[in-house]
Short mmCIF file of C-alpha atoms and ligand atoms in Angstrom, two decimals:
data_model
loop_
_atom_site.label_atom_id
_atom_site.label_comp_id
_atom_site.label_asym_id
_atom_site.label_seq_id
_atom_site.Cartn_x
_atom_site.Cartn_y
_atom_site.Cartn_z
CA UNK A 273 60.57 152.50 -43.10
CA UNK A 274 61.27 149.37 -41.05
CA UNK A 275 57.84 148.17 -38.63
CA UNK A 276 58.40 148.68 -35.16
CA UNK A 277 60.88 151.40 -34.43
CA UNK A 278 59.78 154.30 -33.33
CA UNK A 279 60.17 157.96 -35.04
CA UNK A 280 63.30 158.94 -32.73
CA UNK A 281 64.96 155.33 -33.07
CA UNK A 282 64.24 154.97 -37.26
CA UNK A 283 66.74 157.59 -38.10
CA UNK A 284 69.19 156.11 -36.07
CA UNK A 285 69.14 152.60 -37.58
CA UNK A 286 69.02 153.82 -41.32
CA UNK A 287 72.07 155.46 -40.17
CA UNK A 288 73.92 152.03 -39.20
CA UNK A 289 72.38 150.78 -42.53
CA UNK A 290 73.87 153.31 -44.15
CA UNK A 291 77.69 153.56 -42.68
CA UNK A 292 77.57 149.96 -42.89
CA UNK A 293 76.36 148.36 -45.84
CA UNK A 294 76.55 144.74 -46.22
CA UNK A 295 76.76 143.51 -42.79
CA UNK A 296 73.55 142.14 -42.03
CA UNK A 297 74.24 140.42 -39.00
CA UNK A 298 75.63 143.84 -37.33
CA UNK A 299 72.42 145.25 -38.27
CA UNK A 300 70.48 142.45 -36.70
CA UNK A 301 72.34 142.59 -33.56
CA UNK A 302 71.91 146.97 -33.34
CA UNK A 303 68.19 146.61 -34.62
CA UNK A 304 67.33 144.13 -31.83
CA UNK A 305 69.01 146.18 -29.10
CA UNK A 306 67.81 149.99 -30.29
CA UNK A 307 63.98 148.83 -31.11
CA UNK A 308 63.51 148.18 -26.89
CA UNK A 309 65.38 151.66 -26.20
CA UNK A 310 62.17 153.81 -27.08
CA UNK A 311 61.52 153.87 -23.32
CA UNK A 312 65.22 154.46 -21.86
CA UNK A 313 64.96 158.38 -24.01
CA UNK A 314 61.64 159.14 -22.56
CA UNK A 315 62.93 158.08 -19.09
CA UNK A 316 66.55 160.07 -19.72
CA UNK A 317 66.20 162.77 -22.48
CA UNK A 318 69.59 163.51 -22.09
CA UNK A 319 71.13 160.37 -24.19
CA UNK A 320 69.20 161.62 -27.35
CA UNK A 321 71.47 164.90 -26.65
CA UNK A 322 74.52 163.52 -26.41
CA UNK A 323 73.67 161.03 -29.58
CA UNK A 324 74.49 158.04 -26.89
CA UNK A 325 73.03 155.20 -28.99
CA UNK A 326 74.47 156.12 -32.45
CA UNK A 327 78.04 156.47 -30.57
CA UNK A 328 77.54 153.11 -29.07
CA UNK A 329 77.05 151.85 -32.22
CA UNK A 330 79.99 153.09 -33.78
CA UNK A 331 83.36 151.11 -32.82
CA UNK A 332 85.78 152.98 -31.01
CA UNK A 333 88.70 151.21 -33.48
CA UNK A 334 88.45 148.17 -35.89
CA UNK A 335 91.78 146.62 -36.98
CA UNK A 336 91.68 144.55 -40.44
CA UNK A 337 95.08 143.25 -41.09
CA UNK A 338 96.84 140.37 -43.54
CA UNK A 339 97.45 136.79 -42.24
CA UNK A 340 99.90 135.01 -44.58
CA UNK A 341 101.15 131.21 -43.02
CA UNK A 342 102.60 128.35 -44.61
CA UNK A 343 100.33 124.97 -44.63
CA UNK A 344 102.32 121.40 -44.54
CA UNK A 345 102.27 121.06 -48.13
CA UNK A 346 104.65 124.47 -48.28
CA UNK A 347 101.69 126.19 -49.74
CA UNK A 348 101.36 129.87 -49.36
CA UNK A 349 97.78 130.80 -47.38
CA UNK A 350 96.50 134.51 -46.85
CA UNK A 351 93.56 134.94 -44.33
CA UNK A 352 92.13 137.82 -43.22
CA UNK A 353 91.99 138.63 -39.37
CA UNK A 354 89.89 141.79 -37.48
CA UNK A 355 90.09 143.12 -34.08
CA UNK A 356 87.48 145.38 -33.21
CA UNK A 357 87.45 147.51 -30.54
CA UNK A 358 84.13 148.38 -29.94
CA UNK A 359 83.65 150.10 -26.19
CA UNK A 360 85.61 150.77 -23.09
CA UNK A 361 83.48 152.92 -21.25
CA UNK A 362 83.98 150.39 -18.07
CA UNK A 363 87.09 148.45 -18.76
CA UNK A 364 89.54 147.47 -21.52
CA UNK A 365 87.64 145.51 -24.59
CA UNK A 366 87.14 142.21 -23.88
CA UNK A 367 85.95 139.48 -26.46
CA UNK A 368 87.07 136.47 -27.42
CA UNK A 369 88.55 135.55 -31.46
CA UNK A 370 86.72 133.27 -33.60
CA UNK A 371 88.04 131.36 -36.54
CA UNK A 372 85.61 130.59 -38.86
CA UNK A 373 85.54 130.62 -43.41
CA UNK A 374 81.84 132.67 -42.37
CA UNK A 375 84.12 135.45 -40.46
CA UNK A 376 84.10 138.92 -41.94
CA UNK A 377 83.85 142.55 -40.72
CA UNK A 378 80.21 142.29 -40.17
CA UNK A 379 80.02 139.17 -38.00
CA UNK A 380 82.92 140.44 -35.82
CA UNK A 381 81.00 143.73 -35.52
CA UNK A 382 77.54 141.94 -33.89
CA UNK A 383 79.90 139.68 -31.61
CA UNK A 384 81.69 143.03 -30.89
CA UNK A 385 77.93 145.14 -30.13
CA UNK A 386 76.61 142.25 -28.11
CA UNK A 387 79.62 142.11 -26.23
CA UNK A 388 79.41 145.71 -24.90
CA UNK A 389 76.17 144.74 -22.89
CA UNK A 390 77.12 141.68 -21.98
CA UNK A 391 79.83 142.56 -20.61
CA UNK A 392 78.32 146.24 -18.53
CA UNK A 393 75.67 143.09 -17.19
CA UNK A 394 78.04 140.86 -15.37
CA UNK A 395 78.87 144.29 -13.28
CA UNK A 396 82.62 143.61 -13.98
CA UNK A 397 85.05 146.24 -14.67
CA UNK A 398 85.12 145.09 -19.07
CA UNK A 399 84.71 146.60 -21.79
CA UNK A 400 83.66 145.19 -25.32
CA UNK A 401 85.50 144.12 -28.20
CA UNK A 402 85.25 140.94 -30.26
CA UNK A 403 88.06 139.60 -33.20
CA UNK A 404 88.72 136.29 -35.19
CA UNK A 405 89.46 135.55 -39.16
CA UNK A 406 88.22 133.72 -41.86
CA UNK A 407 90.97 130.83 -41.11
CA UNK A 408 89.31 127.41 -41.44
CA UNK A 409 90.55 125.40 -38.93
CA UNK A 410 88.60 122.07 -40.26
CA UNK A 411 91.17 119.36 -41.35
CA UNK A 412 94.43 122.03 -40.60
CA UNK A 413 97.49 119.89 -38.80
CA UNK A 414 98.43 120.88 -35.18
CA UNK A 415 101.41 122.72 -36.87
CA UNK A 416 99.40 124.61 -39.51
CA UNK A 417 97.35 125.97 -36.75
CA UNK A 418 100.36 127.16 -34.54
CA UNK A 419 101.75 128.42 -37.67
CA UNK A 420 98.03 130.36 -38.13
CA UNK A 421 98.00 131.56 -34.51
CA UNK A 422 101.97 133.05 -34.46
CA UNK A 423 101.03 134.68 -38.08
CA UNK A 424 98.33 136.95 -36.27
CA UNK A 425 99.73 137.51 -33.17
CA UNK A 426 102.52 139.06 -34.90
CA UNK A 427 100.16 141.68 -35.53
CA UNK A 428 97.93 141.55 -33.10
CA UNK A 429 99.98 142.18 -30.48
CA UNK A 430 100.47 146.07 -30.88
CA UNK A 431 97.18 146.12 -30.09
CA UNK A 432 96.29 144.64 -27.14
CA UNK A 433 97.27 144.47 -23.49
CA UNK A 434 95.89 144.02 -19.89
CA UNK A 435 94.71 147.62 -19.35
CA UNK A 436 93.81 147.76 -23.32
CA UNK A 437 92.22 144.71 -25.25
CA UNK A 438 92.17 141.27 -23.38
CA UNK A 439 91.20 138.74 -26.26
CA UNK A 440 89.81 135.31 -25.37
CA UNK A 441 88.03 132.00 -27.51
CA UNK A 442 84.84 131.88 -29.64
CA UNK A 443 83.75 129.14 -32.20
CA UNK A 444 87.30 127.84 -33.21
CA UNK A 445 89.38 129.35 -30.78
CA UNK A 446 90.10 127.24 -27.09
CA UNK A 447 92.62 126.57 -24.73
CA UNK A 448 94.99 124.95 -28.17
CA UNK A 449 94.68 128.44 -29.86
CA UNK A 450 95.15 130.49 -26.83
CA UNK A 451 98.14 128.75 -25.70
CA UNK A 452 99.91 129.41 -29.42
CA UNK A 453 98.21 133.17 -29.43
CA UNK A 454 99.70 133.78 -26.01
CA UNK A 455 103.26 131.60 -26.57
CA UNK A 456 103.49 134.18 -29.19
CA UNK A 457 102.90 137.54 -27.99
CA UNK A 458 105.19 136.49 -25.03
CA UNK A 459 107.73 136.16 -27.34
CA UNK A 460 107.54 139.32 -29.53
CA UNK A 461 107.19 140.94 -26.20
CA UNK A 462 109.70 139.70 -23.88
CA UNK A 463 107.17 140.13 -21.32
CA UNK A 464 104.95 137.45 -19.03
CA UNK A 465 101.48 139.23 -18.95
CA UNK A 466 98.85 136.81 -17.72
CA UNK A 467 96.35 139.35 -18.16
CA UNK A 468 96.29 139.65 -22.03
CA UNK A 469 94.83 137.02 -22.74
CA UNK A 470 92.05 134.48 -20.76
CA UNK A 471 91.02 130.83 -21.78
CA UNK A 472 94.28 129.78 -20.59
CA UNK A 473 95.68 126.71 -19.31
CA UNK A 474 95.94 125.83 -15.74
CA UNK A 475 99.60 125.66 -15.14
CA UNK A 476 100.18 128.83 -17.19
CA UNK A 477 97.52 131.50 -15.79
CA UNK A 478 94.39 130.26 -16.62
CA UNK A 479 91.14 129.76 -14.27
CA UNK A 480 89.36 126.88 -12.67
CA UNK A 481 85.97 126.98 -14.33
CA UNK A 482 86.52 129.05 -17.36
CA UNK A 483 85.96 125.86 -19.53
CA UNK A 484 83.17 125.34 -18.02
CA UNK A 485 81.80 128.90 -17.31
CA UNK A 486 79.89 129.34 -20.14
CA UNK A 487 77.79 126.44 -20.46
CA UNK A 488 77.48 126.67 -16.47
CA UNK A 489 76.29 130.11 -16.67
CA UNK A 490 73.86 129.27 -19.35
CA UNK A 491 71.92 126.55 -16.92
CA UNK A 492 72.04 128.79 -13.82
CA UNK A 493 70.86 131.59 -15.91
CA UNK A 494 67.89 128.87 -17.08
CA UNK A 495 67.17 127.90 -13.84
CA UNK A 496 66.60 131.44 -12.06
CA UNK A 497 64.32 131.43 -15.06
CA UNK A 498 62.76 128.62 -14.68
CA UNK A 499 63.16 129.10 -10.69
CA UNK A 500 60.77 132.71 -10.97
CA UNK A 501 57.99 130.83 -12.81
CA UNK A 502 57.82 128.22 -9.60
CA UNK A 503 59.50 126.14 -12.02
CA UNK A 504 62.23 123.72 -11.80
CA UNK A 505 64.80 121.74 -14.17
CA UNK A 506 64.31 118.45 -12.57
CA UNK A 507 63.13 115.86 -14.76
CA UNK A 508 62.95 118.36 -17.86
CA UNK A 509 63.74 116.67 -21.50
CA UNK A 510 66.21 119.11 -22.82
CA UNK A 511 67.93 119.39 -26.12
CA UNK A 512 71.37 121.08 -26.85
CA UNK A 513 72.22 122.56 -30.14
CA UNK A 514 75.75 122.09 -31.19
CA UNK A 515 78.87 119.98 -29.54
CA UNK A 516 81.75 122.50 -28.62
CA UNK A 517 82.59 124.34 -25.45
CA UNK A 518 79.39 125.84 -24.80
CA UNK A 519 77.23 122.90 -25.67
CA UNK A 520 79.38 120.36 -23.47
CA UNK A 521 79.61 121.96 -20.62
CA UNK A 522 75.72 122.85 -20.24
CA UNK A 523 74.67 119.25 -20.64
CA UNK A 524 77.03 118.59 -17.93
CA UNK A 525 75.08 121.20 -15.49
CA UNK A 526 71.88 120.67 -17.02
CA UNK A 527 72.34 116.89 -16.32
CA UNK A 528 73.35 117.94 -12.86
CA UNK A 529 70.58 119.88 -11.93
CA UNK A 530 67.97 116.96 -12.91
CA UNK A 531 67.57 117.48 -16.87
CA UNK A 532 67.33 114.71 -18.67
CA UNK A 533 69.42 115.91 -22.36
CA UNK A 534 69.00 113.54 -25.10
CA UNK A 535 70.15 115.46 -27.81
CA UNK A 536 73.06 117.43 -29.26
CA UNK A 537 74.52 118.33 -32.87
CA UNK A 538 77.12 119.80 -34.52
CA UNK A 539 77.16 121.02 -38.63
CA UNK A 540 76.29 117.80 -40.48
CA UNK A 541 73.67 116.54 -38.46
CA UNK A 542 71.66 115.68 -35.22
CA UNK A 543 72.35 113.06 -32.34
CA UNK A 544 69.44 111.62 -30.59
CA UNK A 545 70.24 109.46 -27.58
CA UNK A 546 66.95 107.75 -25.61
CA UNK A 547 69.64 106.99 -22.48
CA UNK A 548 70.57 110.76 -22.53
CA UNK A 549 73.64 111.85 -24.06
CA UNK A 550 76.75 109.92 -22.89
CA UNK A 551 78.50 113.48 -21.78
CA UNK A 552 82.20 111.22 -21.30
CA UNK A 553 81.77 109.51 -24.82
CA UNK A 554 81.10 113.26 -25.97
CA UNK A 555 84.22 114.83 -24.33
CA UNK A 556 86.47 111.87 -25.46
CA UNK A 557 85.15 112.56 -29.29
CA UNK A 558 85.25 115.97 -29.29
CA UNK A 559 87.83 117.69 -27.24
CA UNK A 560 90.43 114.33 -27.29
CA UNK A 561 89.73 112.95 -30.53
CA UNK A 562 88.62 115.93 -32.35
CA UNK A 563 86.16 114.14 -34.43
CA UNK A 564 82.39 114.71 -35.84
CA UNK A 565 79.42 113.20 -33.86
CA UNK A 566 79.18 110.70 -36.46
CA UNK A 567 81.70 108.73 -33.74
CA UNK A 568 78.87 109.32 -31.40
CA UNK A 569 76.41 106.56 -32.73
CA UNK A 570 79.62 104.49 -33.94
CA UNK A 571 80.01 103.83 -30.06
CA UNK A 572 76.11 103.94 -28.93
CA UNK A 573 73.17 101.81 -30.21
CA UNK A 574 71.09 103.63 -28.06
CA UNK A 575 71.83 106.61 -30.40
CA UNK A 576 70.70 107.44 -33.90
CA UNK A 577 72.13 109.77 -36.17
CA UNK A 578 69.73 112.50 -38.24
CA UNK A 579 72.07 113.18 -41.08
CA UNK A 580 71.57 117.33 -41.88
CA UNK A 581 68.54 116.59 -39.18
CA UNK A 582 67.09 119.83 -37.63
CA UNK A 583 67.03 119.22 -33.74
CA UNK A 584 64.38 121.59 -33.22
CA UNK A 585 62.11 118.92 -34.28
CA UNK A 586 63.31 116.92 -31.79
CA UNK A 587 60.27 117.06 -28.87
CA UNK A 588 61.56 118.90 -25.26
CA UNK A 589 60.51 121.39 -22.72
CA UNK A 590 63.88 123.06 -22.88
CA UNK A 591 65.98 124.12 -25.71
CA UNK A 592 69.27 125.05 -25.51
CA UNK A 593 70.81 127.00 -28.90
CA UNK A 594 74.29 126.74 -28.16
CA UNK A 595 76.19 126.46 -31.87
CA UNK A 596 76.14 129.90 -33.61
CA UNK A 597 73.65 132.83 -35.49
CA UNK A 598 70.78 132.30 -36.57
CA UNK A 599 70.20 128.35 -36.16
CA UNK A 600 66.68 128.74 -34.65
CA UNK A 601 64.21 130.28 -36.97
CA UNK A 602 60.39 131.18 -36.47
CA UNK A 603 59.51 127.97 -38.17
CA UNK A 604 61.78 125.99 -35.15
CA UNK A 605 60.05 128.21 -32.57
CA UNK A 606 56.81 127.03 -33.65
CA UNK A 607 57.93 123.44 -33.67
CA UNK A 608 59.39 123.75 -30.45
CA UNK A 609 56.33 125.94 -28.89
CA UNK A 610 53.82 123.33 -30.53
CA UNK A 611 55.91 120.21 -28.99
CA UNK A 612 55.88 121.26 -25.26
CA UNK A 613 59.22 123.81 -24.95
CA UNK A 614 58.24 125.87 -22.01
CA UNK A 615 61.80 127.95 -21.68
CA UNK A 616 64.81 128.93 -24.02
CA UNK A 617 68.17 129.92 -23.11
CA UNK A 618 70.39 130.85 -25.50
CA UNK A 619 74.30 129.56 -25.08
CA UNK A 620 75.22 130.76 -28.61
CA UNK A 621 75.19 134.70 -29.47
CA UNK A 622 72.44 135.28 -31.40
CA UNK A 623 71.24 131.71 -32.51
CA UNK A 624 67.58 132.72 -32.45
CA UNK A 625 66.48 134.91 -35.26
CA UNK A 626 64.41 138.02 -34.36
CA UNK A 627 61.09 136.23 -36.29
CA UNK A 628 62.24 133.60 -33.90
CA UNK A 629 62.32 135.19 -30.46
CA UNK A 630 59.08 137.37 -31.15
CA UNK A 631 57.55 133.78 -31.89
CA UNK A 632 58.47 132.81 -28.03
CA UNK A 633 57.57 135.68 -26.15
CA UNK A 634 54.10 135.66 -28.11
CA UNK A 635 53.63 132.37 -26.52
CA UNK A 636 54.50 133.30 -23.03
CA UNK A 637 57.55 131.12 -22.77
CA UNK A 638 60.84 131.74 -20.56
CA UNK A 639 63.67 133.15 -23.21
CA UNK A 640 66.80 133.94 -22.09
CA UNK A 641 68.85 135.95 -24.81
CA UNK A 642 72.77 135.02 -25.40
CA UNK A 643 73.70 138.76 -23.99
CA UNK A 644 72.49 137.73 -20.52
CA UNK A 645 72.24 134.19 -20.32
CA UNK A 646 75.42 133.23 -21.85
CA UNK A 647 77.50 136.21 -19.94
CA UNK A 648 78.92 133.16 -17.62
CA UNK A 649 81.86 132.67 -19.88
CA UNK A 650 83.33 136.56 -20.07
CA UNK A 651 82.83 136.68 -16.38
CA UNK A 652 84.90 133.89 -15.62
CA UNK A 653 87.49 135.16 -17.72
CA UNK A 654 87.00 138.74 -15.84
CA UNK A 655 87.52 136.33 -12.51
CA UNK A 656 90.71 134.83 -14.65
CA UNK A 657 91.83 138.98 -15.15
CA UNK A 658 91.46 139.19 -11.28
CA UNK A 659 93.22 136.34 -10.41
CA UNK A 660 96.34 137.04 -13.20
CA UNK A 661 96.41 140.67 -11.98
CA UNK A 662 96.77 139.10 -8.08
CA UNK A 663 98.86 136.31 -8.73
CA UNK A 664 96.50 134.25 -7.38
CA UNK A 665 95.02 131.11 -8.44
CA UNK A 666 91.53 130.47 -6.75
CA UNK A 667 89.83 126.72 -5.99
CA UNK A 668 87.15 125.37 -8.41
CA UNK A 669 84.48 125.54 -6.13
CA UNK A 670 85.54 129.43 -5.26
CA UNK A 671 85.03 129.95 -8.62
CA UNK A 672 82.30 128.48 -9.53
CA UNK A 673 80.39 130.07 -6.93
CA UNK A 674 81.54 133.44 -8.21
CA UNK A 675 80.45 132.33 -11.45
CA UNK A 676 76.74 131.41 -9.92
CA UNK A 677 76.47 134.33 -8.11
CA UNK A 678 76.89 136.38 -11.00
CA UNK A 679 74.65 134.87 -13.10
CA UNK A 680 71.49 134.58 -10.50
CA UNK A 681 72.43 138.67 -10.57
CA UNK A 682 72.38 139.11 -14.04
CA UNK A 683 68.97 137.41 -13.89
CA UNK A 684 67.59 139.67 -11.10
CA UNK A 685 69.42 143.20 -13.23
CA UNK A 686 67.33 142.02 -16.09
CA UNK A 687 64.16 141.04 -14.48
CA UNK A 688 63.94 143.70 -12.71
CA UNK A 689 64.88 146.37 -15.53
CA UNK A 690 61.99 144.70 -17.51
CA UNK A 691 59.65 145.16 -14.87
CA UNK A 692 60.87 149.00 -14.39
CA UNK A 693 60.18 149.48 -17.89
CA UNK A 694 56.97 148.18 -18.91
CA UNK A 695 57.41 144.80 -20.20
CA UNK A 696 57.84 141.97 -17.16
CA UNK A 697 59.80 139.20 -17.75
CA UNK A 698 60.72 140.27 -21.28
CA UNK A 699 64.54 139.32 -20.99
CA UNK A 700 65.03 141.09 -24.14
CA UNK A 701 63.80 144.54 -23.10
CA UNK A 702 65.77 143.60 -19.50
CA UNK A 703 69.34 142.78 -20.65
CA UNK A 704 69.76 145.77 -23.44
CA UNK A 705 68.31 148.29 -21.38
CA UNK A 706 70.33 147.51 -18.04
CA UNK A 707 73.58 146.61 -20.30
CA UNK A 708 72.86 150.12 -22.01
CA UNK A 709 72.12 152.32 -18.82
CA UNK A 710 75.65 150.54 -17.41
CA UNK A 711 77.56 151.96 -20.53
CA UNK A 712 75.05 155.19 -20.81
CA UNK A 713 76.03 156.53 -17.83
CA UNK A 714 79.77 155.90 -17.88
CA UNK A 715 80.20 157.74 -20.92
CA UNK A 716 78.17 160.33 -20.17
CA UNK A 717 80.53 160.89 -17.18
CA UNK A 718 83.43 160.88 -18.94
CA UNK A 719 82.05 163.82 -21.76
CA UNK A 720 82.19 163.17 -24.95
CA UNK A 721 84.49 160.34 -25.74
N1 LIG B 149 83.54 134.34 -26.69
C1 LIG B 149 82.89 134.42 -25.42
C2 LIG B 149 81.66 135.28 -25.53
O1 LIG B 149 81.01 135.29 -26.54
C3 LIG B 149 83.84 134.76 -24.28
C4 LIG B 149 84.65 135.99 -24.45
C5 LIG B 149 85.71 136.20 -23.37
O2 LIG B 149 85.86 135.36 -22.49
O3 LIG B 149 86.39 137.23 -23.44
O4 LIG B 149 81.26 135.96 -24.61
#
């Protein structure tokens, strides 16, 4: 018997372990959602009738199929590639695709349960579902990746559709991907659906702000946090795991709003910059030039480079985990607790380890989990749905303001729902418990499904 569940919820997780052997990082993602649902079966008896959590937990479909390609060398690859199709209680699945060598049924499957809530919180009409494949795409050629991207889309295609599975980016997959992904299915297809896809270009569908959405959302999310606590970001040291999408576009708002970022990574090590990070030198290296931070300090003497450097250790009062699972430990929360961090919001899903986040709320300190503070991004591409499915194409600022609103509701959802249910300004408890209710009570409505 595991510590902490109660006798109701233990079953119910040796279950999962059971149907699902092997795939740790599923059961991380369903243990840290069903341990705060003790209170949701007192409060409604009626979803320990209908067996609500263990049918959330099982996928509605997962699709494992065969990606052969050619690389420029005439070599013959074979990659794996899932599609699971976890929920759509309130709207087709919705996830993005990562490509990744870590990929395999069990990461796709906590991207894919995370999603579900995510998703019910930003209150738009999306379901969850999350994909990607073991495809590497470190070192491949334009070409090879096109070649990659046609291979799986000449499956995945028969799958998906506006009203069925709308796939998106993750680690790996952006706008380059999406465009090949997309060019393809258009082609097997014969048909121009905006609306299968989101993370598109401009000129063909895409939305103002959806590059941007999820390292926006992250900050505003922060800030309400921050904001509730009399708090502000102004002047704040903050530090920024990882360089892609996610961790770009937050020190852009973060340095907006007044923070003061002097620090960012990316796999091989740490950059530490005492002017603040150079956010244009970082957007020419990584999303021109495609090239490690090493470039970074190449270009900056005000910047030094912490080869395999840990940027936890790294002094702030906000941290920002926006690379991938597990990259802040309960050793890091310490580090960070004991160095000043007064609030955590988490940009990546599930960066913080469980040791990690029961380390931060012992100390009191703001922490925003990747379910609701990084829900920016799939709302956007919700907005992007809305704006394919009226052939519309809205103004940044529009957007953006969408996107803000959203957020500073997601905030209030799970603030409140934590007060409601015992544990005030537990974020945790707040975002699973509202995401679940959402998805609950749909299903319930629609009998057993
Ligand atoms: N991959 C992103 C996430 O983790 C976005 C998914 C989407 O836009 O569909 O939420």
């Amino acid at each position: 018997m595991v510590a902490g569940l109660d006798e109701k919820l233990e079953p119910i997780y040796q279950d999962v372990l059971r149907r699902n052997p092997g795939e740790t990082e599923f059961h991380q993602a369903v243990r840290e959602v069903i341990e705060t649902l003790g209170p949701v079966l007192v409060k409604y008896p009626e979803f320990a009738e209908q067996k609500m959590i263990q049918r959330i937990c099982e996928p509605e479909r997962q699709i494992i199929f065969r990606v052969p390609w050619q690389d420029d060398r005439g070599q013959i690859q074979i990659n794996r590639a899932f599609r699971v199709e976890f929920n759509s209680a309130l709207g087709p699945y919705k996830g993005g695709m990562r490509f990744h060598p870590s990929v395999y049924l069990g990461i796709i499957k906590f991207l894919g349960f995370e999603q579900i809530f995510k998703n019910a919180l930003t209150g738009l009409p999306i379901g969850g579902g999350k994909g990607g494949s073991d495809f590497d795409p470190k070192g491949k050629s334009d070409c090879e990746i096109m070649r990659f991207c046609q291979s799986l889309m000449t499956e995945l295609y028969r799958h998906i559709g506006d009203h069925t599975d709308v796939p998106a980016g993750d680690i790996g997959v952006g706008e380059r991907e999406v465009g090949y992904l997309f060019g393809q299915y258009k082609r097997i297809t014969n048909r121009y659906e905006s609306g299968v896809m989101t993370g598109k270009g401009l000129s063909w569908g895409g939305s103002r702000a959806r590059r941007e959405a999820t390292g926006y959302g992250t900050i505003f999310f922060l800030e309400e946090m921050l904001r509730v606590r009399g708090n502000s970001l102004v002047g704040k040291t903050c530090i920024v795991s990882g360089s892609g999408n996610v961790a770009i576009y937050a020190i852009e708002k973060a340095k907006a709003l007044g923070g003061r970022v002097i620090a960012c990574s990316d796999s091989n090590g740490v950059v530490v910059d005492r002017d603040g990070i150079d956010l244009d030198l970082l957007k020419q290296i990584k999303e021109v030039e495609r090239r490690r931070l090493t470039a970074y300090v190449q270009e900056k003497t005000s910047a030094t480079y912490l080869e395999n450097g840990c940027i936890w250790t790294i002094p702030c009062q906000v941290a920002l985990p926006c690379a991938t699972q597990n990259e802040l430990t309960a050793k890091d929360a310490k580090t960070l607790i004991e160095q000043g961090c007064i609030a955590v919001a988490e940009g990546a899903n599930m960066p913080t380890t469980p040791e990690g986040i029961r380390v931060f709320q012992d100390a009191g300190i703001a922490f925003g989990p990747g379910k609701a503070a990084n829900a920016g991004g799939v709302a956007t591409s919700a907005l992007e749905m809305q704006q394919n499915a009226s052939r519309d194409s809205w103004t940044f600022d529009y957007t953006e303001q969408r996107l803000k609103t959203i957020m500073v509701a997601i905030h209030r959802r799970c603030h409140e729902t934590s007060e409601e249910f015992g544990a005030p300004g537990n974020y945790v408890v707040g975002a699973n418990i509202a995401g679940f209710l959402k998805v609950g009570h749909a299903m319930s409505a629609m009998g057993l499904i």
